[in-house]
CSV table of C-alpha atoms in Angstrom, one decimal:
chain,number,residue,atom,x,y,z
A,18,UNK,CA,20.4,-10.1,59.8
A,19,UNK,CA,18.1,-12.8,61.5
A,20,UNK,CA,14.4,-13.1,60.3
A,21,UNK,CA,13.4,-12.2,63.7
A,22,UNK,CA,15.0,-8.6,64.0
A,23,UNK,CA,13.3,-7.7,60.5
A,24,UNK,CA,10.3,-5.5,60.9
A,25,UNK,CA,7.3,-7.0,60.4
A,26,UNK,CA,5.3,-5.0,57.8
A,27,UNK,CA,1.9,-6.9,58.5
A,28,UNK,CA,-0.3,-4.4,56.1
A,29,UNK,CA,2.2,-5.3,53.1
A,30,UNK,CA,1.9,-9.2,53.9
A,31,UNK,CA,-2.0,-8.8,54.1
A,32,UNK,CA,-1.5,-6.7,50.8
A,33,UNK,CA,0.5,-9.8,49.0
A,34,UNK,CA,-2.2,-12.1,50.5
A,35,UNK,CA,-5.2,-10.5,48.8
A,36,UNK,CA,-3.2,-10.0,45.7
A,37,UNK,CA,-2.6,-13.3,45.4
A,38,UNK,CA,-6.0,-14.7,46.2
A,39,UNK,CA,-7.4,-17.1,44.2
A,40,UNK,CA,-10.8,-17.7,45.8
A,41,UNK,CA,-12.6,-14.4,45.1
A,42,UNK,CA,-12.0,-14.2,41.3
A,43,UNK,CA,-12.8,-17.8,40.8
A,44,UNK,CA,-15.8,-17.8,43.3
A,45,UNK,CA,-16.9,-14.8,41.9
A,46,UNK,CA,-17.4,-16.2,38.5
A,47,UNK,CA,-19.0,-19.3,39.3
A,48,UNK,CA,-21.9,-17.8,41.1
A,49,UNK,CA,-22.2,-15.1,38.2
A,50,UNK,CA,-22.6,-18.3,35.9
A,51,UNK,CA,-25.1,-19.9,38.3
A,52,UNK,CA,-27.2,-16.6,38.5
A,53,UNK,CA,-27.3,-16.3,42.1
A,54,UNK,CA,-27.9,-12.5,41.9
A,55,UNK,CA,-31.1,-13.3,39.8
A,56,UNK,CA,-32.6,-15.1,43.0
A,57,UNK,CA,-31.9,-12.7,45.3
A,58,UNK,CA,-33.5,-9.8,42.9
A,59,UNK,CA,-36.4,-9.6,45.0
A,60,UNK,CA,-34.7,-9.9,48.4
A,61,UNK,CA,-32.3,-12.1,50.6
A,62,UNK,CA,-33.1,-15.7,50.7
A,63,UNK,CA,-31.9,-18.4,53.3
A,64,UNK,CA,-29.1,-20.4,51.5
A,65,UNK,CA,-31.0,-23.8,51.7
A,66,UNK,CA,-33.9,-22.1,49.6
A,67,UNK,CA,-31.3,-20.4,47.3
A,68,UNK,CA,-29.3,-23.8,47.0
A,69,UNK,CA,-32.4,-25.8,46.3
A,70,UNK,CA,-33.5,-23.5,43.3
A,71,UNK,CA,-30.3,-23.3,41.7
A,72,UNK,CA,-29.6,-26.8,42.3
A,73,UNK,CA,-26.2,-26.8,44.1
A,74,UNK,CA,-24.9,-27.8,47.3
A,75,UNK,CA,-26.0,-25.9,49.8
A,76,UNK,CA,-23.4,-26.1,52.4
A,77,UNK,CA,-20.6,-25.2,49.8
A,78,UNK,CA,-23.0,-22.4,48.6
A,79,UNK,CA,-22.8,-21.1,52.2
A,80,UNK,CA,-19.3,-21.2,52.4
A,81,UNK,CA,-18.9,-19.8,48.9
A,82,UNK,CA,-21.2,-16.5,49.5
A,83,UNK,CA,-19.6,-16.1,53.1
A,84,UNK,CA,-16.4,-15.6,51.2
A,85,UNK,CA,-17.7,-13.4,48.7
A,86,UNK,CA,-19.6,-11.3,51.4
A,87,UNK,CA,-16.6,-10.7,53.1
A,88,UNK,CA,-15.3,-8.8,50.1
A,89,UNK,CA,-18.7,-6.7,49.8
A,90,UNK,CA,-20.2,-9.2,47.1
A,91,UNK,CA,-23.6,-10.0,48.7
A,92,UNK,CA,-23.9,-9.6,52.4
A,93,UNK,CA,-25.3,-12.1,55.1
A,94,UNK,CA,-28.0,-9.9,56.5
A,95,UNK,CA,-29.0,-12.7,59.2
A,96,UNK,CA,-27.0,-16.1,60.0
A,97,UNK,CA,-27.0,-18.1,56.8
A,98,UNK,CA,-29.6,-15.8,54.7
A,99,UNK,CA,-27.8,-13.6,51.7
A,100,UNK,CA,-29.0,-10.5,50.1
A,101,UNK,CA,-27.5,-8.1,47.1
A,102,UNK,CA,-25.1,-5.4,47.6
A,103,UNK,CA,-24.2,-2.7,45.0
A,104,UNK,CA,-21.5,-4.8,44.0
A,105,UNK,CA,-23.7,-7.7,43.4
A,106,UNK,CA,-26.4,-6.2,41.5
A,107,UNK,CA,-24.9,-6.0,37.9
A,108,UNK,CA,-24.7,-9.7,38.0
A,109,UNK,CA,-28.3,-9.8,37.6
A,110,UNK,CA,-29.5,-10.8,34.0
A,111,UNK,CA,-32.0,-8.1,34.3
A,112,UNK,CA,-29.7,-5.2,35.3
A,113,UNK,CA,-29.5,-2.3,32.3
A,114,UNK,CA,-25.7,-3.0,32.7
A,115,UNK,CA,-25.9,-6.7,33.2
A,116,UNK,CA,-22.4,-8.3,34.0
A,117,UNK,CA,-23.7,-11.6,34.5
A,118,UNK,CA,-22.1,-13.1,31.4
A,119,UNK,CA,-19.0,-10.8,31.7
A,120,UNK,CA,-16.9,-12.9,34.2
A,121,UNK,CA,-17.0,-16.5,32.8
A,122,UNK,CA,-15.1,-19.2,34.5
A,123,UNK,CA,-13.4,-20.9,31.5
A,124,UNK,CA,-11.7,-24.1,32.3
A,125,UNK,CA,-9.8,-23.8,28.9
A,126,UNK,CA,-8.3,-20.5,30.1
A,127,UNK,CA,-7.6,-21.5,33.6
A,128,UNK,CA,-5.3,-24.5,31.9
A,129,UNK,CA,-3.8,-21.8,29.9
A,130,UNK,CA,-2.5,-20.4,32.9
A,131,UNK,CA,-0.9,-23.3,34.4
A,132,UNK,CA,1.6,-23.3,32.1
A,133,UNK,CA,2.6,-19.7,32.8
A,134,UNK,CA,5.9,-20.3,34.3
A,135,UNK,CA,7.1,-21.3,30.7
A,136,UNK,CA,5.2,-18.4,29.3
A,137,UNK,CA,7.6,-16.7,31.1
A,138,UNK,CA,10.8,-17.8,30.0
A,139,UNK,CA,9.7,-18.3,26.5
A,140,UNK,CA,7.4,-15.5,25.5
A,141,UNK,CA,5.2,-18.2,24.2
A,142,UNK,CA,1.5,-18.3,24.9
A,143,UNK,CA,0.3,-20.9,27.4
A,144,UNK,CA,-2.9,-22.2,25.7
A,145,UNK,CA,-1.4,-24.1,23.0
A,146,UNK,CA,0.7,-25.8,25.7
A,147,UNK,CA,-2.2,-26.7,27.2
A,148,UNK,CA,-4.5,-27.6,24.7
A,149,UNK,CA,-2.1,-28.5,21.4
A,150,UNK,CA,-4.0,-25.9,19.3
A,151,UNK,CA,-3.8,-22.3,19.4
A,152,UNK,CA,-6.7,-20.0,21.0
A,153,UNK,CA,-8.5,-19.3,17.5
A,154,UNK,CA,-8.4,-22.7,16.4
A,155,UNK,CA,-9.9,-23.8,19.7
A,156,UNK,CA,-13.2,-21.8,19.6
A,157,UNK,CA,-13.7,-22.8,16.2
A,158,UNK,CA,-13.4,-26.4,16.9
A,159,UNK,CA,-15.8,-25.8,20.6
A,160,UNK,CA,-18.8,-24.0,19.8
A,161,UNK,CA,-20.3,-24.2,23.2
A,162,UNK,CA,-17.0,-22.4,24.5
A,163,UNK,CA,-17.2,-20.1,21.4
A,164,UNK,CA,-20.8,-19.1,22.5
A,165,UNK,CA,-19.7,-18.3,26.0
A,166,UNK,CA,-17.3,-15.9,24.6
A,167,UNK,CA,-19.5,-14.2,22.5
A,168,UNK,CA,-22.3,-13.6,25.4
A,169,UNK,CA,-18.9,-12.5,27.5
A,170,UNK,CA,-18.3,-9.8,24.6
A,171,UNK,CA,-21.8,-9.0,24.6
A,172,UNK,CA,-21.9,-8.1,28.0
A,173,UNK,CA,-19.2,-5.6,28.1
A,174,UNK,CA,-20.2,-4.4,24.8
A,175,UNK,CA,-23.2,-2.6,27.1
A,176,UNK,CA,-20.6,-1.1,29.2
A,177,UNK,CA,-18.6,0.1,26.0
A,178,UNK,CA,-21.8,1.3,24.2
A,179,UNK,CA,-22.4,3.7,27.3
A,180,UNK,CA,-18.7,4.7,27.7
A,181,UNK,CA,-17.2,4.7,24.3
A,182,UNK,CA,-20.0,6.0,21.9
A,183,UNK,CA,-20.5,9.5,23.3
A,184,UNK,CA,-16.6,10.4,23.2
A,185,UNK,CA,-16.4,10.3,19.2
A,186,UNK,CA,-18.8,11.7,16.9
A,187,UNK,CA,-19.7,8.3,14.9
A,188,UNK,CA,-22.6,9.8,13.4
A,189,UNK,CA,-20.0,11.4,10.5
A,190,UNK,CA,-20.2,8.2,9.2
A,191,UNK,CA,-22.6,7.0,6.4
A,192,UNK,CA,-21.3,3.3,6.3
A,193,UNK,CA,-19.2,1.6,9.1
A,194,UNK,CA,-17.3,-1.9,8.4
A,195,UNK,CA,-16.9,-3.4,11.6
A,196,UNK,CA,-13.8,-5.9,11.2
A,197,UNK,CA,-14.2,-8.9,13.7
A,198,UNK,CA,-17.2,-7.7,15.1
A,199,UNK,CA,-18.4,-10.9,16.6
A,200,UNK,CA,-21.9,-11.4,16.9
A,201,UNK,CA,-22.4,-7.7,16.2
A,202,UNK,CA,-23.4,-6.3,19.5
A,203,UNK,CA,-21.4,-3.2,19.4
A,204,UNK,CA,-22.0,-2.3,15.8
A,205,UNK,CA,-26.1,-3.1,16.6
A,206,UNK,CA,-25.8,-0.4,19.2
A,207,UNK,CA,-23.9,1.9,17.0
A,208,UNK,CA,-26.5,1.5,14.5
A,209,UNK,CA,-29.3,2.0,16.7
A,210,UNK,CA,-28.1,5.4,18.1
A,211,UNK,CA,-27.5,6.2,14.6
A,212,UNK,CA,-30.7,5.8,12.5
A,213,UNK,CA,-29.0,7.1,9.3
A,214,UNK,CA,-25.8,4.8,9.2
A,215,UNK,CA,-25.4,1.5,7.5
A,216,UNK,CA,-23.3,-1.5,8.7
A,217,UNK,CA,-21.3,-4.1,7.3
A,218,UNK,CA,-20.3,-7.0,10.0
A,219,UNK,CA,-17.2,-8.9,9.2
A,220,UNK,CA,-16.2,-12.1,11.2
A,221,UNK,CA,-15.7,-16.0,10.8
A,222,UNK,CA,-18.4,-17.9,9.8
A,223,UNK,CA,-19.1,-19.7,12.9
A,224,UNK,CA,-19.0,-16.5,15.0
A,225,UNK,CA,-21.4,-14.4,12.8
A,226,UNK,CA,-24.1,-17.4,12.8
A,227,UNK,CA,-25.6,-15.7,15.7
A,228,UNK,CA,-25.4,-12.3,14.1
A,229,UNK,CA,-29.0,-12.2,12.7
A,230,UNK,CA,-30.7,-12.7,16.4
A,231,UNK,CA,-28.5,-10.0,17.9
A,232,UNK,CA,-29.3,-7.4,14.9
A,233,UNK,CA,-32.9,-8.2,15.0
A,234,UNK,CA,-32.7,-7.9,18.8
A,235,UNK,CA,-31.8,-4.2,17.9
A,236,UNK,CA,-34.1,-3.6,15.1
A,237,UNK,CA,-31.3,-2.9,12.8
A,238,UNK,CA,-30.6,-6.0,10.7
A,239,UNK,CA,-32.3,-4.1,7.7
A,240,UNK,CA,-29.4,-1.6,7.7
A,241,UNK,CA,-26.5,-4.5,8.1
A,242,UNK,CA,-24.9,-6.7,5.9
A,243,UNK,CA,-22.9,-9.7,7.3
A,244,UNK,CA,-20.0,-10.8,5.7
A,245,UNK,CA,-18.5,-14.1,7.0
A,246,UNK,CA,-15.0,-14.1,6.4
A,247,UNK,CA,-11.4,-13.6,8.0
A,248,UNK,CA,-9.9,-10.0,8.5
A,249,UNK,CA,-6.7,-11.5,6.9
A,250,UNK,CA,-8.7,-11.7,3.7
A,251,UNK,CA,-9.8,-8.9,1.3
A,252,UNK,CA,-12.5,-6.6,3.1
A,253,UNK,CA,-15.4,-4.7,1.8
A,254,UNK,CA,-14.3,-1.6,0.2
A,255,UNK,CA,-15.2,1.9,-0.1
A,256,UNK,CA,-16.6,2.7,3.5
A,257,UNK,CA,-16.6,5.9,5.3
A,258,UNK,CA,-15.6,4.1,8.5
A,259,UNK,CA,-13.8,0.9,9.4
A,260,UNK,CA,-13.9,-0.1,12.8
A,261,UNK,CA,-11.6,-2.5,14.8
A,262,UNK,CA,-12.7,-3.2,18.5
A,263,UNK,CA,-10.6,-5.1,20.9
A,264,UNK,CA,-9.5,-7.1,18.0
A,265,UNK,CA,-5.6,-6.1,17.5
A,266,UNK,CA,-4.6,-6.9,21.0
A,267,UNK,CA,-5.4,-10.8,20.3
A,268,UNK,CA,-2.3,-10.7,17.6
A,269,UNK,CA,1.3,-10.3,17.7
A,270,UNK,CA,3.1,-7.1,15.8
A,271,UNK,CA,3.5,-8.8,12.6
A,272,UNK,CA,-0.1,-10.5,12.1
A,273,UNK,CA,-1.5,-6.8,13.2
A,274,UNK,CA,0.4,-5.1,10.7
A,275,UNK,CA,-1.3,-7.6,8.1
A,276,UNK,CA,-4.7,-6.9,9.6
A,277,UNK,CA,-4.1,-3.0,9.0
A,278,UNK,CA,-2.7,-3.4,5.9
A,279,UNK,CA,-6.0,-5.4,4.7
A,280,UNK,CA,-7.9,-2.4,5.9
A,281,UNK,CA,-5.8,0.1,4.4
A,282,UNK,CA,-6.4,-1.6,1.2
A,283,UNK,CA,-10.3,-1.4,1.6
A,284,UNK,CA,-10.4,2.4,2.7
A,285,UNK,CA,-11.1,5.3,0.7
A,286,UNK,CA,-8.4,8.1,0.9
A,287,UNK,CA,-10.8,10.2,2.5
A,288,UNK,CA,-12.0,7.0,5.0
A,289,UNK,CA,-11.3,6.9,8.7
A,290,UNK,CA,-10.4,3.7,10.8
A,291,UNK,CA,-11.2,3.7,14.4
A,292,UNK,CA,-9.6,1.5,16.9
A,293,UNK,CA,-11.5,1.2,20.2
A,294,UNK,CA,-9.0,-0.9,22.7
A,295,UNK,CA,-7.2,-0.4,25.9
A,296,UNK,CA,-3.7,1.3,25.7
A,297,UNK,CA,-0.9,0.7,28.2
A,298,UNK,CA,-0.2,4.2,30.0
A,299,UNK,CA,3.4,4.6,31.2
A,300,UNK,CA,5.3,3.7,34.4
A,301,UNK,CA,3.5,2.6,37.9
A,302,UNK,CA,0.2,4.0,37.0
A,303,UNK,CA,-2.8,1.2,37.3
A,304,UNK,CA,-4.7,0.5,34.5
A,305,UNK,CA,-6.4,-2.8,33.6
A,306,UNK,CA,-4.9,-2.9,30.3
A,307,UNK,CA,-1.9,-4.2,31.9
A,308,UNK,CA,-3.5,-7.0,33.5
A,309,UNK,CA,-5.4,-7.9,30.1
A,310,UNK,CA,-2.1,-7.4,28.5
A,311,UNK,CA,-0.6,-10.7,30.4
A,312,UNK,CA,-4.1,-12.3,29.8
A,313,UNK,CA,-3.7,-11.7,26.3
A,314,UNK,CA,-0.3,-12.7,26.2
A,315,UNK,CA,-1.0,-16.4,27.8
A,316,UNK,CA,-4.1,-17.1,25.3
A,317,UNK,CA,-2.9,-15.7,22.0
A,318,UNK,CA,0.6,-14.1,22.2
A,319,UNK,CA,-1.0,-10.9,21.4
A,320,UNK,CA,0.0,-7.7,23.1
A,321,UNK,CA,-1.7,-4.5,24.4
A,322,UNK,CA,0.2,-1.9,23.1
A,323,UNK,CA,1.0,2.0,24.0
A,324,UNK,CA,-0.1,4.9,21.7
A,325,UNK,CA,3.6,5.0,20.8
A,326,UNK,CA,3.7,1.5,19.9
A,327,UNK,CA,0.5,1.7,17.9
A,328,UNK,CA,1.6,4.3,15.9
A,329,UNK,CA,4.8,2.5,14.8
A,330,UNK,CA,2.6,-0.2,13.6
A,331,UNK,CA,0.3,2.0,11.7
A,332,UNK,CA,2.8,3.8,10.1
A,333,UNK,CA,4.2,0.5,8.8
A,334,UNK,CA,0.5,-0.4,7.5
A,335,UNK,CA,0.6,3.0,5.6
A,336,UNK,CA,-1.5,4.5,8.1
A,337,UNK,CA,-1.2,7.9,10.3
A,338,UNK,CA,-2.6,8.2,13.9
A,339,UNK,CA,-4.6,11.3,14.2
A,340,UNK,CA,-5.6,11.4,17.9
A,341,UNK,CA,-6.4,9.4,21.1
A,342,UNK,CA,-9.3,9.8,23.0
A,343,UNK,CA,-9.2,7.8,26.3
A,344,UNK,CA,-12.8,7.2,28.2
A,345,UNK,CA,-13.8,5.4,31.3
A,346,UNK,CA,-13.4,2.2,30.0
A,347,UNK,CA,-11.6,2.1,26.4
A,348,UNK,CA,-9.4,4.5,24.3
A,349,UNK,CA,-10.7,5.6,20.9
A,350,UNK,CA,-8.1,6.0,18.3
A,351,UNK,CA,-8.7,7.8,14.8
A,352,UNK,CA,-6.5,6.7,12.2
A,353,UNK,CA,-6.4,7.9,8.6
A,354,UNK,CA,-4.7,6.9,5.6
A,355,UNK,CA,-1.1,8.0,5.3
A,356,UNK,CA,-0.5,8.5,1.8
A,357,UNK,CA,-3.9,9.2,-0.3
A,358,UNK,CA,-3.7,7.2,-3.2
A,359,UNK,CA,-1.2,4.8,-2.1
A,360,UNK,CA,-2.4,1.6,-1.2
A,361,UNK,CA,-0.4,-1.1,0.9
A,362,UNK,CA,-1.1,-4.5,0.2
């Protein structure tokens, strides 16, 4: 059939153009890092004045803000004068649920995505192809980039604390070991909401360097012990609860089982493991976990998983999935030892 005779589905063409857009996500991340929304907190500003405050090129800022305003992020209240919209307000640093640091523009990640065609061919992550080292080694060797990643996690943790904590009775635990807990932002929020609870934070030495300040800011430093180390090493034993928040998707199945076995070895027979992560729903249902799953593959070769997939890995590690509790953001997976008295090492 001649191309001229094929019905022209303009809405489909427009939708594809929208989905393939480079500009919005990259421009949004750039202006978030600049702090544009902070400077508009007291009201709209002419772009020249805004550019002077930010130390950027005014004509380029104008074009960028117009593009974002067309998507509902910022608004051009009069020619070349911009203000905040409901979408832009959470980009302020002082917003109660600030997402300013949740969308960093990370050149290292973008370079990894440039190798996505090779990832599709081989199933291997693009990050080592772009940088010559794996994702975790890169962060360990790049303190500034590691700190930006930590700030991103601290930002999203504010949202997770509001959505995840009410969904599960964390107060049942006297002591919680947060395995791979970063700088301790989530654990600090958990301890602050549960004054009788004590915590143990485990993560790599270069990561937990910033943890004392995070814990002190939440006024919980006296109830939290910091243990520098890897979750592939022996973990603090005998706690009531163990927590793995958004850790396992960064690893393939083999490493995931190794981590889970370390946790099982540390658990008492009556301990519980709480996994907090995005799980993959079946079929065509949209869930941001399906997007994170591909991004994780590009960076680390890891995987987000369905509850059934996760259950298979837990069984292999000597653990048993008790229930899955969905929330507005992540899901809570409650896990117990499968065989009391048996430790899988």
